């Protein structure tokens, strides 16, 4: 579940980004729509506890994020959240398998080889386990990042423009994988996008439309 009230965020020397209230039940899906610069990535960063909201309220998976500080936020994020950022942040020095292993390291948990094998299999990338990120196509890298994002069965999955660089077929597949991954752990799913194909593929999703922001003086 995600609940926000009068949420806003202000970068230095900019006008505040103001967000409409959200009430998203556990297991539901939300599309964050808006043009480039409207605040989609900022909203996701607030929901991930990567940015701290000084104004308004935000609760994610029953946790009031404004009440969590520092290391506690990092621990909460590692245990409860699957984040698929626009830039995938796979570690170039590590194999696919070890990139998945990082999820356990970040959460302070013992590495579970069986769960890693299962996640790779669910996303059809078992054959790529020993490759490094530079040896993957864009679509393969995204599947690996998704496998890592859902490895610890997060309560919430956040995806930033997951279809932006994909052709129609790959975009449909990525959306199916995101939705089936979310269903398999009963996670709430939020997708930030300005891609009309996403809404067409997910008519059941709630929509939060972000308005273009006034340019700061
Ligand atoms: P979107 O993801 O919808 O393209 P963003 O959330 O990335 O929008 O950005 C919203 C606004 O905040 C934009 O005007 C952008 O330039 C600004 N912005 C984003 N990140 C920063 C930052 N680190 N410092 C200052 N301004 C930023
Ligand atoms: Mg963005």
PDB file of C-alpha atoms in Angstrom, residues 26-111:
ATOM      1  CA  UNK A  26      -1.643  -3.443  -1.275  1.00  0.00           C
ATOM      2  CA  UNK A  27      -1.247  -5.410  -4.496  1.00  0.00           C
ATOM      3  CA  UNK A  28      -2.697  -2.672  -6.748  1.00  0.00           C
ATOM      4  CA  UNK A  29      -0.911  -0.939  -9.617  1.00  0.00           C
ATOM      5  CA  UNK A  30      -0.341   2.774 -10.202  1.00  0.00           C
ATOM      6  CA  UNK A  31       0.911   4.522 -13.320  1.00  0.00           C
ATOM      7  CA  UNK A  32       2.693   7.834 -12.805  1.00  0.00           C
ATOM      8  CA  UNK A  33       2.106   9.766 -15.965  1.00  0.00           C
ATOM      9  CA  UNK A  34       3.631  13.046 -17.002  1.00  0.00           C
ATOM     10  CA  UNK A  35       6.000  14.671 -19.400  1.00  0.00           C
ATOM     11  CA  UNK A  36       9.712  14.711 -18.910  1.00  0.00           C
ATOM     12  CA  UNK A  37      10.538  16.965 -15.968  1.00  0.00           C
ATOM     13  CA  UNK A  38       7.095  16.650 -14.342  1.00  0.00           C
ATOM     14  CA  UNK A  39       8.493  14.883 -11.278  1.00  0.00           C
ATOM     15  CA  UNK A  40       7.971  11.165 -11.899  1.00  0.00           C
ATOM     16  CA  UNK A  41      11.478  10.103 -10.853  1.00  0.00           C
ATOM     17  CA  UNK A  42      11.286  12.447  -7.863  1.00  0.00           C
ATOM     18  CA  UNK A  43       8.009  10.820  -6.716  1.00  0.00           C
ATOM     19  CA  UNK A  44       9.604   7.356  -7.030  1.00  0.00           C
ATOM     20  CA  UNK A  45      12.662   8.509  -5.070  1.00  0.00           C
ATOM     21  CA  UNK A  46      10.356   9.802  -2.304  1.00  0.00           C
ATOM     22  CA  UNK A  47       8.463   6.475  -2.252  1.00  0.00           C
ATOM     23  CA  UNK A  48      11.780   4.601  -2.135  1.00  0.00           C
ATOM     24  CA  UNK A  49      13.015   6.697   0.768  1.00  0.00           C
ATOM     25  CA  UNK A  50      15.912   7.916  -1.380  1.00  0.00           C
ATOM     26  CA  UNK A  51      14.681  11.501  -1.001  1.00  0.00           C
ATOM     27  CA  UNK A  52      13.204  12.795   2.222  1.00  0.00           C
ATOM     28  CA  UNK A  53       9.904  14.679   2.062  1.00  0.00           C
ATOM     29  CA  UNK A  54      10.070  17.767   4.242  1.00  0.00           C
ATOM     30  CA  UNK A  55       6.468  18.638   3.356  1.00  0.00           C
ATOM     31  CA  UNK A  56       3.516  16.253   3.490  1.00  0.00           C
ATOM     32  CA  UNK A  57       3.128  12.612   4.427  1.00  0.00           C
ATOM     33  CA  UNK A  58       4.093   9.397   2.677  1.00  0.00           C
ATOM     34  CA  UNK A  59       3.542   5.844   3.914  1.00  0.00           C
ATOM     35  CA  UNK A  60       4.756   2.859   1.931  1.00  0.00           C
ATOM     36  CA  UNK A  61       3.996  -0.734   2.957  1.00  0.00           C
ATOM     37  CA  UNK A  62       2.619   0.533   6.303  1.00  0.00           C
ATOM     38  CA  UNK A  63       5.793   2.490   7.054  1.00  0.00           C
ATOM     39  CA  UNK A  64       5.694   6.262   7.581  1.00  0.00           C
ATOM     40  CA  UNK A  65       8.802   7.225   5.596  1.00  0.00           C
ATOM     41  CA  UNK A  66       9.107  10.651   7.188  1.00  0.00           C
ATOM     42  CA  UNK A  67       9.753   8.879  10.504  1.00  0.00           C
ATOM     43  CA  UNK A  68      12.686   6.789   9.242  1.00  0.00           C
ATOM     44  CA  UNK A  69      16.232   8.142   9.222  1.00  0.00           C
ATOM     45  CA  UNK A  70      19.620   7.108   7.837  1.00  0.00           C
ATOM     46  CA  UNK A  71      20.540   3.469   8.278  1.00  0.00           C
ATOM     47  CA  UNK A  72      16.973   2.536   9.238  1.00  0.00           C
ATOM     48  CA  UNK A  73      15.736   3.861   5.895  1.00  0.00           C
ATOM     49  CA  UNK A  74      18.385   1.874   4.034  1.00  0.00           C
ATOM     50  CA  UNK A  75      17.463  -1.301   5.911  1.00  0.00           C
ATOM     51  CA  UNK A  76      13.753  -0.707   5.302  1.00  0.00           C
ATOM     52  CA  UNK A  77      14.373  -0.152   1.579  1.00  0.00           C
ATOM     53  CA  UNK A  78      16.495  -3.271   1.199  1.00  0.00           C
ATOM     54  CA  UNK A  79      13.831  -5.452   2.862  1.00  0.00           C
ATOM     55  CA  UNK A  80      10.602  -4.007   1.476  1.00  0.00           C
ATOM     56  CA  UNK A  81      11.276  -2.414  -1.869  1.00  0.00           C
ATOM     57  CA  UNK A  82      12.163  -3.603  -5.343  1.00  0.00           C
ATOM     58  CA  UNK A  83      13.464  -0.674  -7.366  1.00  0.00           C
ATOM     59  CA  UNK A  84      13.963  -0.825 -11.121  1.00  0.00           C
ATOM     60  CA  UNK A  85      15.674   2.487 -11.860  1.00  0.00           C
ATOM     61  CA  UNK A  86      15.900   3.994 -15.336  1.00  0.00           C
ATOM     62  CA  UNK A  87      19.650   3.466 -15.266  1.00  0.00           C
ATOM     63  CA  UNK A  88      19.783  -0.126 -14.106  1.00  0.00           C
ATOM     64  CA  UNK A  89      22.722   0.084 -11.658  1.00  0.00           C
ATOM     65  CA  UNK A  90      24.001  -3.413 -12.291  1.00  0.00           C
ATOM     66  CA  UNK A  91      27.527  -3.716 -10.980  1.00  0.00           C
ATOM     67  CA  UNK A  92      29.826  -4.047 -14.030  1.00  0.00           C
ATOM     68  CA  UNK A  93      32.482  -6.003 -12.125  1.00  0.00           C
ATOM     69  CA  UNK A  94      30.102  -8.751 -10.989  1.00  0.00           C
ATOM     70  CA  UNK A  95      28.417 -11.613 -12.821  1.00  0.00           C
ATOM     71  CA  UNK A  96      24.633 -11.653 -13.188  1.00  0.00           C
ATOM     72  CA  UNK A  97      24.414 -14.164 -10.350  1.00  0.00           C
ATOM     73  CA  UNK A  98      26.548 -12.043  -8.040  1.00  0.00           C
ATOM     74  CA  UNK A  99      24.542  -8.948  -8.942  1.00  0.00           C
ATOM     75  CA  UNK A 100      21.521 -10.782  -7.548  1.00  0.00           C
ATOM     76  CA  UNK A 101      23.591 -11.740  -4.518  1.00  0.00           C
ATOM     77  CA  UNK A 102      24.019  -8.012  -3.788  1.00  0.00           C
ATOM     78  CA  UNK A 103      20.350  -7.823  -2.764  1.00  0.00           C
ATOM     79  CA  UNK A 104      21.113 -10.078   0.222  1.00  0.00           C
ATOM     80  CA  UNK A 105      24.239  -8.137   1.097  1.00  0.00           C
ATOM     81  CA  UNK A 106      22.275  -4.848   1.098  1.00  0.00           C
ATOM     82  CA  UNK A 107      19.584  -6.378   3.329  1.00  0.00           C
ATOM     83  CA  UNK A 108      22.098  -7.941   5.733  1.00  0.00           C
ATOM     84  CA  UNK A 109      20.835 -11.430   4.945  1.00  0.00           C
ATOM     85  CA  UNK A 110      22.589 -14.686   4.102  1.00  0.00           C
ATOM     86  CA  UNK A 111      22.736 -15.325   0.373  1.00  0.00           C
TER      87      UNK A 111
END
